[in-house]
Short mmCIF file of C-alpha atoms in Angstrom, two decimals:
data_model
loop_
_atom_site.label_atom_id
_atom_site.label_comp_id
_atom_site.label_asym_id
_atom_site.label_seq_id
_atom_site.Cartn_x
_atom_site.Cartn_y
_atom_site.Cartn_z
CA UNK A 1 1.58 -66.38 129.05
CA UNK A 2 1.01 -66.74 125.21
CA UNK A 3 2.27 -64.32 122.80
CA UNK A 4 -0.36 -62.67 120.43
CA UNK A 5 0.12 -63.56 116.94
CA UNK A 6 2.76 -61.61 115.44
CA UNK A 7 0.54 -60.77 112.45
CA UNK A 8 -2.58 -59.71 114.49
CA UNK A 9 -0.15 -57.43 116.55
CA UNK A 10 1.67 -55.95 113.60
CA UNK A 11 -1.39 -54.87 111.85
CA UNK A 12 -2.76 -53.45 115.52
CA UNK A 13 0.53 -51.37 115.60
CA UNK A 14 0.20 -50.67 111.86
CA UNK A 15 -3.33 -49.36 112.39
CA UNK A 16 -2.94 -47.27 115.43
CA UNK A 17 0.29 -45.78 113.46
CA UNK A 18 -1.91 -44.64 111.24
CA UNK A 19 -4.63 -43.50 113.06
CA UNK A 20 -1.73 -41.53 115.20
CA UNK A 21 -0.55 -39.96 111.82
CA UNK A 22 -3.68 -39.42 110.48
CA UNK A 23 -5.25 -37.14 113.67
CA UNK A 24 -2.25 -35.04 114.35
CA UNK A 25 -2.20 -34.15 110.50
CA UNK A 26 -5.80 -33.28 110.92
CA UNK A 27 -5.04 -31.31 114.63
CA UNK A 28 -2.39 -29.41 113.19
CA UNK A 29 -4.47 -28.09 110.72
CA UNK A 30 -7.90 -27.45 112.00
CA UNK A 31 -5.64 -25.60 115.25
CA UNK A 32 -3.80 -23.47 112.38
CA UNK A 33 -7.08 -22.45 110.64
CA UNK A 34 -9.76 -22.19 112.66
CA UNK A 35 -8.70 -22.96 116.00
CA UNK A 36 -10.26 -26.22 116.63
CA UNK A 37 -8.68 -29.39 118.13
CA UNK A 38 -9.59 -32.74 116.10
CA UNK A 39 -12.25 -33.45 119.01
CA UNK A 40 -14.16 -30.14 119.27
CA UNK A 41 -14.41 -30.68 115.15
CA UNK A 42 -16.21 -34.11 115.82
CA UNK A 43 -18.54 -32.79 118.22
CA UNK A 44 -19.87 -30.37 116.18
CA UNK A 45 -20.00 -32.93 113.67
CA UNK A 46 -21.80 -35.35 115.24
CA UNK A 47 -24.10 -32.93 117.09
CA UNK A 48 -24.71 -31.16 113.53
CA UNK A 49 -26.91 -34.44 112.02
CA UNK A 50 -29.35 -34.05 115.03
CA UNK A 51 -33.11 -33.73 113.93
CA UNK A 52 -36.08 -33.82 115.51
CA UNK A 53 -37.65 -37.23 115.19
CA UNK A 54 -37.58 -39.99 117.27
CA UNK A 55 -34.01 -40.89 118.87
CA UNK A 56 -32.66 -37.53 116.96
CA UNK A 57 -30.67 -36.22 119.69
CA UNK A 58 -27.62 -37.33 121.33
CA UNK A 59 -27.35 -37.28 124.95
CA UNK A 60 -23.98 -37.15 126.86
CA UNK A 61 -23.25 -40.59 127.43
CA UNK A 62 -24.27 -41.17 123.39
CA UNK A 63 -22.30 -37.79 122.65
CA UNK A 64 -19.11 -39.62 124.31
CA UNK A 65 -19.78 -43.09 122.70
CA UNK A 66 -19.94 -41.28 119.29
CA UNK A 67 -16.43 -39.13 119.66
CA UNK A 68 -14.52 -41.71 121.63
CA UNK A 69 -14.35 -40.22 124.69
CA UNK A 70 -15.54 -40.67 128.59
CA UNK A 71 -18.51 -38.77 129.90
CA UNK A 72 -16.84 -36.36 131.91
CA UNK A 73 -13.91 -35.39 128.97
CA UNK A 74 -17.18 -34.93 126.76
CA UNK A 75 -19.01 -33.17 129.30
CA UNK A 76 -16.28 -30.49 129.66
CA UNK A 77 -15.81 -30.49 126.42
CA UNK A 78 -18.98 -29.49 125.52
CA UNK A 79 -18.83 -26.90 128.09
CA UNK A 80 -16.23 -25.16 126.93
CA UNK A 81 -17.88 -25.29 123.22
CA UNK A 82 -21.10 -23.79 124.85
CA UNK A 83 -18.39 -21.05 126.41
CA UNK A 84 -17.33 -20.43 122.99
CA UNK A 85 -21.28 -19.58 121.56
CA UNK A 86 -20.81 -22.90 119.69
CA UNK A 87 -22.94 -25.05 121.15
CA UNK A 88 -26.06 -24.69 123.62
CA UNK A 89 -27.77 -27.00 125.76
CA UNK A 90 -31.61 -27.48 126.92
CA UNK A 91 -33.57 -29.54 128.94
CA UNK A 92 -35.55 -32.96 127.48
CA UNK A 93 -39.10 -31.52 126.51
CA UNK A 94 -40.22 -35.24 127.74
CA UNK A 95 -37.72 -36.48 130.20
CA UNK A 96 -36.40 -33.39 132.06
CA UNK A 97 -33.32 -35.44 133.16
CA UNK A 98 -31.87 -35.06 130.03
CA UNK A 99 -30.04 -32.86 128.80
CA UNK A 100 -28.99 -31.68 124.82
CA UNK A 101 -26.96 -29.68 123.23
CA UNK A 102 -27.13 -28.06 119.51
CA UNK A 103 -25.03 -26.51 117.41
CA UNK A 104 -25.75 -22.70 117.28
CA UNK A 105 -25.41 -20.84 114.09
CA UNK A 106 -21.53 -19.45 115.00
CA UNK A 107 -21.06 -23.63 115.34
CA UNK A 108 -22.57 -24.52 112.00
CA UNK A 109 -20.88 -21.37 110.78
CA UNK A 110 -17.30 -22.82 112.02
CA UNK A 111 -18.24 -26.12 111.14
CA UNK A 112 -19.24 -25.56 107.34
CA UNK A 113 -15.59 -23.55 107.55
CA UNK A 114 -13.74 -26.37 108.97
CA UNK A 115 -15.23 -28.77 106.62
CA UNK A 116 -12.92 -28.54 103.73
CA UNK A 117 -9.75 -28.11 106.10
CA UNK A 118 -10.70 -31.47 107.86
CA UNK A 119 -11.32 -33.43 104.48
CA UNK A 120 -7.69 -31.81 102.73
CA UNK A 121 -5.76 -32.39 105.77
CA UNK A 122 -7.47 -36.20 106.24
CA UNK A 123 -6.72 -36.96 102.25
CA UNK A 124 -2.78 -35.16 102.72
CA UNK A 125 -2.19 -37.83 105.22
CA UNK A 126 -4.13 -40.84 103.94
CA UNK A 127 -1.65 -39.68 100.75
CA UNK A 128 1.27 -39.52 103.36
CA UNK A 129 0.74 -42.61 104.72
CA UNK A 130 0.04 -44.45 101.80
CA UNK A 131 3.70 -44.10 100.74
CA UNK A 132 4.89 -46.11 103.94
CA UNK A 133 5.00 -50.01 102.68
CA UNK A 134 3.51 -50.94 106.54
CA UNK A 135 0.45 -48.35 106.28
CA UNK A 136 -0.52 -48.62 102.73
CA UNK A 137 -2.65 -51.31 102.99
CA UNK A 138 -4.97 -49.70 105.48
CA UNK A 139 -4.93 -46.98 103.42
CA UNK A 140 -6.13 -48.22 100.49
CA UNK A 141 -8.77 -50.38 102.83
CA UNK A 142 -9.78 -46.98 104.57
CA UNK A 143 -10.12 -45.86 101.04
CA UNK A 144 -12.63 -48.06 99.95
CA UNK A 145 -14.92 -46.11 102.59
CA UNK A 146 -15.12 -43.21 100.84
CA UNK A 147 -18.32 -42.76 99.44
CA UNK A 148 -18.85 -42.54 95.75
CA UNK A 149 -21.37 -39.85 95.79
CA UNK A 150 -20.96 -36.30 97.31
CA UNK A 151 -22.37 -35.97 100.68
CA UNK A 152 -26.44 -35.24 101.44
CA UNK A 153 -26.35 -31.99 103.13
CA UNK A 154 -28.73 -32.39 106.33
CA UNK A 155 -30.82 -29.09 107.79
CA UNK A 156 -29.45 -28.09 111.45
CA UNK A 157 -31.61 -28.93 114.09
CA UNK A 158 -34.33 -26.38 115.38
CA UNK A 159 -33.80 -26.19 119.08
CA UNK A 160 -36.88 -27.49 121.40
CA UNK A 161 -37.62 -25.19 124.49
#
């Protein structure tokens, strides 16, 4: 059996270090202030840049691809959003095998809340991190990502049905 190359496998351990670090920073704080776990806040992201034009809504299976997670996880997930007034879900107006969900106002509501508590609590421990010699330069490559201009705010979806 060959032995991966101890680079390659010190920068996988380095990055999922990091990526540990970075989502407990960003669990711990989103739980504290608005009592949302680091995966509920990316499905209401994700399902928040819906729109109506063609391919504009996610189903499950491209709901799960987009968080990280399996089908089912994401499926009770969602349900447990939906439980919360968060999110709702309604048949495809064309295929009525499908099935989408939206985020409801009290979603968007949380979401535009949870925002700046996500982005303070990502940059505290990209900061963090960036002080350990092993992580710092995935930080600084993670940091050329950020975009140079603020954000493009994009109109919730209008629910079909």
């Amino acid at each position: 059996m060959t032995r991966p190359e101890p680079v390659l496998a010190h920068g996988w351990c380095a990055l999922s270090a990091l990526h540990g670090r970075i989502e407990a920073h960003i669990e711990r704080a989103l739980q504290a202030a608005h009592e949302l776990s680091v995966r509920e806040f990316s499905v209401l992201d994700v399902l928040s840049s819906q729109h109506d034009g063609e391919g504009g809504h996610y189903r499950m299976n491209q709901l799960a691809d987009a968080v990280v997670l399996s089908q089912s996880a994401t499926t009770r997930l969602v349900t447990r959003l939906e439980d919360r007034g968060l999110l709702s879900r309604y048949l495809c107006p064309t295929d009525r095998r499908g099935i989408y969900t939206n985020v409801t106002a009290a979603g968007l509501d949380l979401l535009d809340r949870a925002r700046p508590t996500n982005d303070h609590a990502l940059r505290e421990a990209l900061d963090a991190a960036g002080q350990r010699p092993e992580l710092a330069p995935l930080v600084a490559a993670v940091r050329t990502l950020e975009p140079t201009a603020p954000p493009v705010a994009v109109p919730a979806p209008v629910p079909v049905g």
